[in-house]
Short mmCIF file of C-alpha atoms in Angstrom, two decimals:
data_model
loop_
_atom_site.label_atom_id
_atom_site.label_comp_id
_atom_site.label_asym_id
_atom_site.label_seq_id
_atom_site.Cartn_x
_atom_site.Cartn_y
_atom_site.Cartn_z
CA MET R 3 148.93 187.79 207.68
CA ALA R 4 148.05 185.33 205.05
CA ILE R 5 150.49 183.60 202.91
CA ARG R 6 149.75 183.68 199.13
CA VAL R 7 150.42 180.56 197.27
CA GLN R 8 150.98 181.01 193.66
CA THR R 9 148.65 178.94 191.38
CA TYR R 10 149.16 177.85 187.75
CA ASP R 11 146.61 177.63 184.95
CA SER R 12 146.24 174.02 183.79
CA GLY R 13 145.40 175.15 180.29
CA PRO R 14 147.96 174.87 177.58
CA ARG R 15 150.33 177.57 177.23
CA ARG R 16 150.96 179.10 173.93
CA ILE R 17 154.68 179.09 173.38
CA GLN R 18 155.63 180.33 169.92
CA ALA R 19 159.18 180.36 168.58
CA GLY R 20 159.43 182.15 165.28
CA PRO R 21 157.10 180.94 162.65
CA ILE R 22 156.38 177.78 164.61
CA ASP R 23 153.33 177.83 166.70
CA PRO R 24 154.06 175.88 169.76
CA GLY R 25 150.35 175.44 170.42
CA ALA R 26 149.58 173.84 167.13
CA PRO R 27 149.04 170.09 167.21
CA ARG R 28 151.95 167.91 166.31
CA GLY R 29 149.90 165.36 164.47
CA ALA R 30 151.19 166.43 161.11
CA ILE R 31 153.82 163.73 161.21
CA ARG R 32 151.45 161.13 162.76
CA ASP R 33 148.80 161.76 160.01
CA VAL R 34 151.20 160.71 157.27
CA ARG R 35 151.83 157.25 158.83
CA GLY R 36 148.02 156.72 159.58
CA THR R 37 146.76 157.45 156.01
CA ALA R 38 148.91 154.62 154.49
CA GLN R 39 147.65 152.08 156.96
CA ASP R 40 144.06 152.98 156.44
CA SER R 41 144.46 152.78 152.74
CA LEU R 42 145.95 149.31 152.94
CA LEU R 43 143.22 148.09 155.26
CA ALA R 44 140.56 149.48 152.93
CA ASP R 45 142.10 147.65 150.03
CA VAL R 46 142.23 144.43 151.96
CA LEU R 47 138.65 144.81 153.07
CA ALA R 48 137.57 145.62 149.56
CA ALA R 49 139.43 142.62 148.13
CA GLY R 50 137.88 140.39 150.77
CA LYS R 51 134.48 141.67 149.96
CA GLN R 52 135.11 141.12 146.28
CA LEU R 53 136.26 137.56 146.88
CA THR R 54 133.20 136.87 149.05
CA GLY R 55 130.96 138.24 146.35
CA ILE R 56 132.51 136.03 143.67
CA ALA R 57 132.17 132.95 145.94
CA ILE R 58 128.59 133.69 146.59
CA GLN R 59 127.83 134.19 142.85
CA GLU R 60 129.50 130.82 142.09
CA TYR R 61 127.53 129.12 144.74
CA VAL R 62 124.28 130.54 143.44
CA LYS R 63 125.15 129.53 139.94
CA ASP R 64 126.09 126.06 140.88
CA GLU R 65 123.04 125.48 142.96
CA THR R 66 120.79 126.83 140.27
CA THR R 67 122.35 124.63 137.77
CA ARG R 68 121.87 121.58 140.07
CA VAL R 69 118.21 122.54 140.49
CA SER R 70 117.79 122.66 136.66
CA GLN R 71 119.58 119.37 136.27
CA SER R 72 117.44 117.70 138.86
CA LEU R 73 114.26 119.10 137.37
CA LEU R 74 115.36 117.85 133.89
CA GLY R 75 116.13 114.41 135.24
CA MET R 76 112.80 114.27 137.02
CA GLN R 77 110.94 115.39 133.87
CA GLN R 78 112.64 112.65 131.84
CA GLU R 79 111.68 110.12 134.54
CA LEU R 80 108.05 111.31 134.40
CA ASN R 81 108.03 111.11 130.59
CA ALA R 82 109.47 107.56 130.57
CA GLU R 83 106.84 106.45 133.12
CA ARG R 84 104.09 108.07 131.16
CA ASP R 85 105.03 106.26 127.92
CA ARG R 86 105.50 102.93 129.72
CA TYR R 87 102.17 103.15 131.47
CA MET R 88 100.25 104.20 128.38
CA ALA R 89 101.81 101.36 126.35
CA GLU R 90 101.01 98.75 128.91
CA ASN R 91 97.59 99.85 130.16
CA LYS R 92 94.62 100.26 127.93
CA GLY R 93 90.91 100.43 128.36
CA GLN R 94 89.73 99.15 131.75
CA ASP R 95 93.31 98.70 132.98
CA ALA R 96 93.98 102.45 132.55
CA ILE R 97 91.05 103.78 134.68
CA GLY R 98 93.25 104.49 137.63
CA ALA R 99 95.84 106.38 135.54
CA GLY R 100 95.28 109.65 137.34
CA GLN R 101 95.97 108.22 140.79
CA HIS R 102 99.00 106.33 139.54
CA PHE R 103 100.48 109.37 137.91
CA GLU R 104 99.94 111.52 141.01
CA GLN R 105 101.61 108.97 143.29
CA PHE R 106 104.53 108.45 141.00
CA ALA R 107 105.09 112.24 140.65
CA ARG R 108 104.96 112.77 144.42
CA ALA R 109 107.47 110.05 145.02
CA ALA R 110 109.75 111.41 142.31
CA VAL R 111 109.72 114.88 143.77
CA GLN R 112 110.51 113.65 147.30
CA ARG R 113 113.25 111.35 146.02
CA ARG R 114 114.94 114.17 144.13
CA LEU R 115 114.69 116.59 146.98
CA GLN R 116 116.19 114.12 149.45
CA ASP R 117 118.92 112.85 147.06
CA ASP R 118 120.04 116.35 145.89
CA LYS R 119 119.80 117.96 149.38
CA PHE R 120 118.62 121.30 148.31
CA SER R 121 118.25 123.95 151.12
CA GLY R 122 117.00 127.46 151.55
CA ARG R 123 115.82 129.35 148.63
CA PHE R 124 117.12 126.52 146.31
CA ALA R 125 114.92 124.05 147.91
CA GLU R 126 112.04 126.46 147.40
CA MET R 127 113.07 126.95 143.82
CA PHE R 128 113.08 123.20 143.18
CA MET R 129 109.73 122.59 144.94
CA LYS R 130 108.07 125.37 142.98
CA GLN R 131 109.11 124.00 139.59
CA ALA R 132 108.78 120.35 140.61
CA SER R 133 105.29 120.87 141.89
CA GLY R 134 104.18 122.41 138.62
CA ALA R 135 105.69 119.53 136.66
CA ALA R 136 104.08 116.97 138.99
CA LEU R 137 100.66 118.67 138.70
CA HIS R 138 100.97 118.62 134.83
CA PHE R 139 101.96 114.96 134.99
CA THR R 140 98.97 114.12 137.16
CA GLU R 141 96.65 115.98 134.83
CA GLN R 142 98.04 113.92 131.89
CA GLY R 143 97.30 110.70 133.82
CA GLN R 144 93.77 111.86 134.67
CA ALA R 145 93.04 112.79 131.02
CA TYR R 146 94.40 109.49 129.80
CA GLY R 147 92.35 107.58 132.39
CA ARG R 148 89.16 109.47 131.36
CA GLN R 149 89.90 108.79 127.64
CA GLN R 150 90.56 105.07 128.17
CA LYS R 151 87.54 104.70 130.50
CA SER R 152 85.34 106.26 127.80
CA ALA R 153 86.88 104.04 125.09
CA TRP R 154 86.42 100.97 127.29
CA GLU R 155 82.78 101.79 128.00
CA GLU R 156 82.09 102.49 124.38
CA SER R 157 83.82 99.24 123.33
CA VAL R 158 81.80 97.22 125.82
CA LEU R 159 78.59 98.97 124.62
CA GLN R 160 79.32 98.40 120.96
CA GLY R 161 80.33 94.76 121.57
CA ASP R 162 77.13 94.17 123.50
CA MET R 163 75.06 95.67 120.72
CA GLU R 164 76.94 93.70 118.04
CA GLU R 165 76.28 90.45 119.93
CA PHE R 166 72.62 91.34 120.06
CA ARG R 167 72.54 92.03 116.29
CA LYS R 168 74.07 88.61 115.67
CA LEU R 169 71.50 87.00 117.90
CA VAL R 170 68.69 88.74 116.06
CA ALA R 171 70.12 87.70 112.64
CA GLN R 172 70.32 84.06 113.74
CA ASN R 173 66.93 84.08 115.43
CA TYR R 174 65.16 86.55 113.10
CA ASP R 175 61.84 84.62 113.35
CA ASN R 176 61.88 84.29 117.14
CA GLN R 177 60.17 87.45 118.34
CA GLU R 178 59.97 86.46 122.00
CA LEU R 179 63.72 85.76 122.25
CA ILE R 180 64.51 89.07 120.45
CA GLU R 181 62.30 91.17 122.70
CA PHE R 182 63.63 89.54 125.88
CA ASN R 183 67.26 90.26 124.94
CA ARG R 184 66.42 93.69 123.69
CA ASP R 185 64.88 94.68 127.02
CA ALA R 186 67.85 93.26 128.93
CA LEU R 187 70.29 95.22 126.73
CA ARG R 188 68.36 98.44 127.33
CA GLN R 189 68.72 97.87 131.06
CA ARG R 190 72.47 97.38 130.76
CA ILE R 191 72.76 100.49 128.69
CA GLU R 192 70.93 102.54 131.32
CA GLY R 193 73.23 101.08 133.98
CA MET R 194 76.34 101.90 132.01
CA ARG R 195 75.13 105.44 131.08
CA PRO R 196 73.36 106.64 134.25
CA GLY R 197 71.78 110.09 134.06
CA MET R 198 72.35 110.29 130.33
CA ASP R 199 69.71 110.79 127.63
CA ASN R 200 69.64 107.45 125.91
CA ARG R 201 66.69 107.99 123.68
CA ALA R 202 68.73 108.41 120.50
CA LEU R 203 70.77 105.31 121.29
CA PHE R 204 67.56 103.29 121.93
CA SER R 205 66.10 104.51 118.72
CA ARG R 206 69.21 103.42 116.81
CA LEU R 207 69.08 100.07 118.60
CA ASP R 208 65.44 99.57 117.55
CA SER R 209 66.25 100.47 113.98
CA GLN R 210 69.17 98.06 113.84
CA THR R 211 67.04 95.32 115.43
CA ALA R 212 64.39 95.74 112.79
CA GLY R 213 66.96 95.84 110.05
CA SER R 214 68.71 92.63 111.37
CA ILE R 215 65.36 90.81 111.44
CA ILE R 216 64.67 91.69 107.79
CA GLU R 217 68.29 90.75 106.83
CA GLY R 218 67.74 87.40 108.48
CA TYR R 219 64.74 86.74 106.29
CA LEU R 220 66.73 87.80 103.19
CA ALA R 221 69.65 85.59 104.14
CA HIS R 222 67.32 82.66 104.05
CA ASP R 223 65.76 83.84 100.71
CA ASP R 224 62.39 84.48 102.47
CA ILE R 225 61.13 87.44 100.54
CA SER R 226 57.59 87.17 101.93
CA GLY R 227 58.94 87.15 105.46
CA ALA R 228 61.14 90.15 104.80
CA ARG R 229 58.28 92.18 103.38
CA GLY R 230 56.08 91.22 106.32
CA ALA R 231 58.80 92.37 108.74
CA LEU R 232 59.20 95.66 106.82
CA ASP R 233 55.52 96.36 107.22
CA LYS R 234 55.62 95.50 110.92
CA TYR R 235 58.79 97.46 111.82
CA ARG R 236 58.47 100.30 109.28
CA ASP R 237 58.20 102.93 112.11
CA LEU R 238 61.26 101.63 113.86
CA LEU R 239 63.38 101.82 110.72
CA GLY R 240 63.06 105.55 110.44
CA GLY R 241 65.32 106.87 107.63
CA GLU R 242 66.40 103.34 106.76
CA VAL R 243 63.06 102.42 105.25
CA ASN R 244 63.97 103.29 101.67
CA ARG R 245 67.26 101.54 101.81
CA VAL R 246 65.64 98.39 103.24
CA GLU R 247 62.79 98.40 100.60
CA ALA R 248 65.42 98.66 97.83
CA SER R 249 67.44 95.83 99.44
CA ILE R 250 64.38 93.55 99.49
CA ALA R 251 63.45 94.42 95.87
CA SER R 252 67.13 93.78 94.78
CA HIS R 253 67.22 90.48 96.53
CA ALA R 254 63.87 89.44 95.01
CA ARG R 255 65.19 90.24 91.52
CA ALA R 256 68.31 88.28 92.20
CA LEU R 257 66.30 85.25 93.35
CA GLU R 258 64.11 85.45 90.27
CA SER R 259 67.26 85.67 88.05
CA ARG R 260 68.80 82.74 89.96
CA ALA R 261 65.61 80.62 89.52
CA ARG R 262 65.55 81.40 85.81
CA ALA R 263 69.27 80.49 85.47
CA GLU R 264 68.72 77.32 87.45
CA ALA R 265 65.75 76.38 85.30
CA GLU R 266 67.73 77.11 82.19
CA ARG R 267 70.68 75.08 83.48
CA ALA R 268 68.35 72.11 84.38
CA ARG R 269 66.72 72.30 80.89
CA ALA R 270 70.16 72.55 79.22
CA GLU R 271 71.38 69.59 81.21
CA ALA R 272 68.28 67.61 80.25
CA VAL R 273 68.71 68.49 76.52
CA THR R 274 72.40 67.59 76.65
CA ASN R 275 71.73 64.26 78.35
CA ARG R 276 68.95 63.42 75.85
CA VAL R 277 71.28 64.23 72.87
CA GLY R 278 73.98 62.15 74.52
CA GLN R 279 71.55 59.26 74.79
CA TRP R 280 70.57 59.55 71.11
CA ILE R 281 74.27 59.62 70.05
CA ALA R 282 74.91 56.49 72.10
CA GLU R 283 71.85 54.73 70.74
CA THR R 284 72.81 55.37 67.07
CA LYS R 285 76.47 54.59 67.43
CA GLY R 286 76.51 51.41 65.30
CA LEU R 287 74.64 52.95 62.26
CA ALA R 288 76.29 54.06 59.06
CA PRO R 289 77.09 57.72 58.87
CA GLU R 290 74.24 58.60 56.44
CA GLU R 291 71.71 56.31 58.22
CA ARG R 292 72.79 57.71 61.59
CA THR R 293 72.37 61.35 60.49
CA ALA R 294 68.83 60.54 59.11
CA GLU R 295 67.78 58.87 62.34
CA LEU R 296 69.01 61.71 64.55
CA TYR R 297 67.22 64.32 62.41
CA SER R 298 64.06 62.17 62.49
CA ARG R 299 64.18 62.33 66.29
CA LEU R 300 64.73 66.07 66.23
CA ASP R 301 61.56 66.44 64.05
CA GLY R 302 59.63 65.03 66.95
CA ILE R 303 60.59 67.89 69.33
CA ALA R 304 57.60 70.35 69.43
CA ASP R 305 59.41 73.19 71.24
CA MET R 306 61.26 75.13 68.45
CA LYS R 307 63.84 76.59 70.81
CA GLU R 308 64.60 73.27 72.33
CA ARG R 309 64.77 71.67 68.94
CA ALA R 310 67.26 74.26 67.64
CA GLN R 311 69.41 73.76 70.73
CA MET R 312 69.35 69.94 70.34
CA ALA R 313 70.12 70.30 66.57
CA GLY R 314 73.18 72.40 67.43
CA LEU R 315 74.37 69.76 69.85
CA VAL R 316 73.74 66.90 67.31
CA ASN R 317 75.64 68.74 64.56
CA SER R 318 78.54 69.65 66.85
CA GLU R 319 78.83 66.07 67.97
CA LEU R 320 78.64 64.63 64.53
CA ALA R 321 81.23 67.11 63.24
CA PHE R 322 83.56 66.32 66.15
CA GLU R 323 83.23 62.54 65.52
CA LYS R 324 83.79 63.09 61.78
CA ARG R 325 86.98 65.04 62.41
CA ARG R 326 88.13 62.41 64.84
CA ASP R 327 87.32 59.56 62.47
CA ASP R 328 88.80 61.35 59.49
CA ALA R 329 91.98 61.99 61.48
CA LYS R 330 92.20 58.39 62.35
CA VAL R 331 91.62 57.23 58.70
CA MET R 332 94.14 59.71 57.23
CA GLY R 333 96.70 58.97 59.89
CA GLU R 334 96.55 55.23 59.22
CA ALA R 335 96.65 55.78 55.39
CA TYR R 336 99.51 58.19 55.74
CA GLU R 337 101.58 55.73 57.75
CA LEU R 338 100.80 52.91 55.31
CA VAL R 339 101.85 55.03 52.22
CA GLN R 340 104.93 56.47 53.84
CA ALA R 341 106.13 52.99 54.86
CA GLY R 342 105.51 51.66 51.30
CA LYS R 343 107.46 54.53 49.72
CA GLN R 344 110.38 54.18 52.08
CA ALA R 345 110.53 50.45 51.42
CA GLY R 346 110.18 50.95 47.61
CA GLU R 347 107.26 48.51 47.45
CA SER R 348 105.62 47.72 44.24
CA PRO R 349 101.89 48.34 43.89
CA LEU R 350 101.18 44.63 44.30
CA VAL R 351 103.40 44.23 47.41
CA PHE R 352 101.93 47.40 48.89
CA ARG R 353 98.37 46.11 48.26
CA GLN R 354 99.12 42.80 49.93
CA ARG R 355 100.51 44.47 52.97
CA VAL R 356 97.64 47.04 53.17
CA LEU R 357 94.97 44.33 52.89
CA SER R 358 96.49 42.32 55.61
CA SER R 359 96.95 45.30 57.96
CA SER R 360 94.67 46.13 60.88
CA ALA R 361 93.80 49.54 59.43
CA SER R 362 90.22 50.35 58.87
CA GLU R 363 88.49 49.83 55.59
CA ALA R 364 88.42 53.53 54.83
CA ALA R 365 92.10 53.93 55.60
CA ARG R 366 92.99 50.94 53.38
CA LYS R 367 90.93 52.46 50.50
CA GLN R 368 92.60 55.88 50.91
CA ALA R 369 96.07 54.30 51.00
CA LEU R 370 95.54 52.22 47.83
CA GLU R 371 94.05 55.17 45.95
CA ASP R 372 97.06 57.39 46.88
CA TYR R 373 99.73 54.75 46.21
CA ASN R 374 98.31 53.66 42.87
CA GLY R 375 98.02 57.33 41.65
CA GLU R 376 94.27 57.37 41.56
CA LEU R 377 94.31 60.18 44.10
CA LYS R 378 96.10 62.91 42.17
CA THR R 379 97.34 66.44 42.82
CA ASN R 380 94.92 68.91 41.36
CA GLU R 381 94.00 72.54 41.71
CA LEU R 382 91.43 71.88 44.53
CA ASN R 383 93.71 69.98 46.84
CA MET R 384 96.67 72.31 46.08
CA ARG R 385 94.53 75.26 47.11
CA ALA R 386 93.44 73.22 50.13
CA LEU R 387 97.11 72.88 51.10
CA ASP R 388 97.50 76.68 50.88
CA ASP R 389 94.41 77.13 53.07
CA LEU R 390 95.81 74.63 55.54
CA ARG R 391 99.11 76.46 55.81
CA THR R 392 97.19 79.73 56.32
CA GLN R 393 95.17 78.13 59.17
CA ILE R 394 98.37 76.83 60.77
CA ASP R 395 99.79 80.39 60.65
CA THR R 396 96.65 81.87 62.13
CA ARG R 397 96.34 79.35 64.91
CA GLN R 398 100.07 79.75 65.76
CA THR R 399 99.63 83.53 65.97
CA LEU R 400 96.63 83.11 68.27
CA GLY R 401 98.59 80.81 70.56
CA ASP R 402 96.43 77.79 69.75
CA PRO R 403 98.66 75.60 67.50
CA MET R 404 96.92 72.92 65.31
CA THR R 405 97.56 69.35 66.11
CA ARG R 406 98.58 66.55 63.75
CA ASP R 407 95.12 64.99 64.09
CA GLU R 408 93.62 68.27 62.91
CA VAL R 409 95.89 68.27 59.90
CA TYR R 410 94.99 64.68 59.13
CA ALA R 411 91.32 65.46 59.38
CA PHE R 412 91.60 68.55 57.11
CA ALA R 413 93.63 66.58 54.57
CA TYR R 414 91.22 63.62 54.43
CA ASP R 415 88.14 65.94 54.18
CA ARG R 416 89.78 67.93 51.28
CA ARG R 417 91.12 64.85 49.45
CA MET R 418 94.80 65.79 49.83
CA THR R 419 97.47 63.42 48.74
CA THR R 420 99.96 61.77 51.20
CA GLU R 421 102.70 63.99 49.74
CA GLN R 422 100.64 67.14 50.36
CA THR R 423 99.88 65.89 53.78
CA ASN R 424 103.54 65.41 54.48
CA LYS R 425 104.27 69.00 53.44
CA ALA R 426 101.56 70.22 55.76
CA LEU R 427 102.95 68.21 58.67
CA THR R 428 106.42 69.54 57.93
CA TYR R 429 105.02 73.03 57.98
CA LEU R 430 103.21 72.31 61.21
CA ASP R 431 106.25 70.81 62.90
CA ASP R 432 108.23 73.98 61.99
CA GLY R 433 105.64 76.02 63.91
CA GLY R 434 103.89 77.34 60.91
CA ASN R 435 107.10 78.83 59.61
CA ALA R 436 108.60 76.23 57.18
CA GLY R 437 112.09 77.35 56.29
CA GLN R 438 111.04 80.79 57.63
CA LEU R 439 108.62 81.00 54.60
CA ARG R 440 104.99 81.42 55.59
CA GLN R 441 102.01 80.97 53.40
CA THR R 442 100.54 84.17 54.64
CA SER R 443 103.77 86.01 53.64
CA VAL R 444 103.44 84.65 50.10
CA ASN R 445 99.81 85.64 49.94
CA GLU R 446 100.62 89.19 51.13
CA ALA R 447 103.40 89.58 48.56
CA PHE R 448 101.04 88.45 45.74
CA LEU R 449 98.35 90.89 46.83
CA THR R 450 100.87 93.72 47.13
CA LEU R 451 102.06 93.06 43.56
CA ASN R 452 98.45 92.60 42.30
CA PRO R 453 96.28 95.13 44.25
CA ASP R 454 93.27 94.32 42.07
CA LYS R 455 93.31 90.64 43.12
CA LYS R 456 91.85 88.88 46.06
CA LYS R 457 93.13 86.15 48.33
CA ALA R 458 91.14 83.56 46.34
CA ASP R 459 93.18 84.55 43.25
CA VAL R 460 96.47 83.41 44.72
CA PRO R 461 97.64 80.48 42.56
CA GLU R 462 97.54 77.18 44.41
CA TRP R 463 101.13 76.43 43.25
CA LEU R 464 102.64 79.78 44.28
CA TYR R 465 103.81 78.93 47.75
CA GLU R 466 105.64 75.80 46.42
CA ALA R 467 107.11 77.78 43.55
CA VAL R 468 108.58 80.37 46.00
CA ARG R 469 109.89 77.66 48.33
CA MET R 470 111.62 75.89 45.39
CA GLN R 471 113.28 79.11 44.24
CA LEU R 472 114.47 79.77 47.82
CA GLN R 473 115.79 76.19 47.93
CA GLN R 474 117.56 76.47 44.57
CA GLU R 475 119.51 79.66 45.74
CA GLY R 476 120.79 77.67 48.73
CA GLY R 477 119.46 79.96 51.44
CA GLY R 478 121.73 82.31 53.29
CA LYS R 479 119.63 85.39 52.45
CA ALA R 480 117.50 87.23 54.92
CA LEU R 481 113.97 86.24 54.01
CA THR R 482 112.58 89.82 53.83
CA PRO R 483 109.13 90.82 52.43
CA ALA R 484 111.03 92.41 49.49
CA LEU R 485 112.80 89.12 48.68
CA ILE R 486 109.55 87.23 48.88
CA ARG R 487 107.98 89.71 46.51
CA GLN R 488 110.89 89.15 44.08
CA TYR R 489 110.37 85.39 44.13
CA VAL R 490 106.57 85.83 43.63
CA ALA R 491 107.13 88.27 40.77
CA ARG R 492 109.48 85.77 39.09
CA ALA R 493 107.00 82.87 39.62
CA MET R 494 104.28 84.88 37.98
CA MET R 495 106.34 85.66 34.85
CA GLN R 496 104.57 84.37 31.75
CA GLY R 497 106.45 82.53 29.08
CA THR R 498 106.47 79.58 26.74
CA LEU R 499 107.53 76.01 26.80
CA LYS R 500 109.85 74.82 24.04
CA GLY R 501 107.71 73.26 21.48
CA GLY R 502 104.57 74.55 23.06
CA GLY R 503 104.18 77.94 21.51
CA TRP R 504 102.88 81.11 23.03
CA PHE R 505 99.53 80.77 24.83
CA GLY R 506 98.64 84.39 25.17
CA ALA R 507 97.72 86.23 28.34
CA TRP R 508 97.66 84.49 31.74
CA ASP R 509 93.95 84.88 32.07
CA SER R 510 93.59 82.78 28.90
CA GLY R 511 95.90 80.08 30.01
CA GLY R 512 99.52 81.34 29.62
CA VAL R 513 102.41 79.32 31.20
CA ARG R 514 103.73 80.81 34.40
CA TYR R 515 107.28 80.17 35.48
CA GLY R 516 106.15 79.09 38.96
CA LYS R 517 103.64 76.55 37.53
CA ALA R 518 106.25 75.11 35.24
CA LEU R 519 108.76 74.97 38.21
CA THR R 520 106.33 72.97 40.34
CA GLU R 521 105.39 70.66 37.48
CA GLY R 522 109.04 69.87 36.64
CA THR R 523 109.01 71.56 33.28
CA ALA R 524 110.97 74.71 34.15
CA GLN R 525 113.92 73.59 32.11
CA ASN R 526 111.76 73.94 28.95
CA TRP R 527 110.27 77.30 30.09
CA GLU R 528 111.49 80.49 28.44
CA LEU R 529 110.45 84.10 28.02
CA PRO R 530 108.78 84.93 24.75
CA VAL R 531 110.93 86.61 22.11
CA GLU R 532 109.47 89.99 21.19
CA GLY R 533 107.87 89.84 17.69
CA ASP R 534 107.16 86.09 17.81
CA ASP R 535 103.80 85.02 16.49
CA ALA R 536 101.42 83.27 18.75
#
């Protein structure tokens, strides 16, 4: 009989006590503790991730800034090298600019990449930007090289052509030499400009060559040669033909004018020398005899134009010599008379001293006539003194003051006395403004008061009368035009002399106060009393 062994189910048993289900999991208490730990871990992980992200962002920012800084520094280095190279290398020296710029840029990029130690995407970022900058820098160098090469070639070409033009101008009449050098220049041009159409340049060269040949003839005043060259090279000149023809015609006219001027100069020189010879040959003759001899020689000149020119020279020379001689005579006479008056010499003593002096005969005669009273003050020489003062004023105004010799010559020619000459010299020494009173001011005052009169009507004694009134009042007044008119009006007052009676109107010989003043009779002058009989 079999024995039954009791077996138990391994599955969980459900034991329930009241509302508590014994079969329910007991993790309710464990779940509370696990949720807090997980939350803390999550927060830590999140914070770590956030810190890592910030660090990465800072790294990217810093590296990017370093890349920009490096690129900026490299660009500045490239710019500095570009400026230096372009300043130091011109023309032929700059032909290799493209290669130099490329090598410099490549070296700069490599140096920056190595020094700054970029890696990863930052190295890529730097290389991308640096390569663009290096390429642009290289293109700048290539463009500069081409530009300088072109300028160098053009400079050489123009210099070569300019030297050829000079050679042509200097050897304008050596056709064989010109053609030899022209052919050689054309060959050089073809070598410098291979494959290019040089026909326009050769045409310009031929035109300039023809023009230089013609200019060479003109430079040597060879009008015939220039016209012959124009006919020969007319086709080569092209559009320059009219200008060259005008240049030849203008030069021909200038040569003709120059030839006429030279002929006239030579003729004038011959005439002048001939008159000079006549003047020298007649030097010892008396003035009247000399003048007659010179005019007799002039009558023998058949050419009327030449005779008129020679007559002008003769008259001018005689007038100059007369003024010079008159000045010398009057100057000597003036010194003799002034010395005699200062010494109070008697006429006899004065005569003895004059006759024993070394003065010329004319000067001795003038001095004796003046000292002895034979040369008297009169209306003519008084008016001459007024005219002389006016001339002194005019010359002073024009900036060409008169000289003492000119005053002497004028005084001798117009028979002025030594006293009048002394007044003129005083006026001259004061710059034509004696005591601030000018002859022209007196004349203007007279004409203002007498608008129907002319300058010739100004009394010869009027200036002296105004001067004496000014002197009598002791000066101190501003010498205005109004004051001068006042003195002139007073000088022109008509009156009578005591014991002389009334002489009627001025035009019929009345006595003017100014005239009486200058003649020393003013003390006897008085205004007429109304109602007096003439």
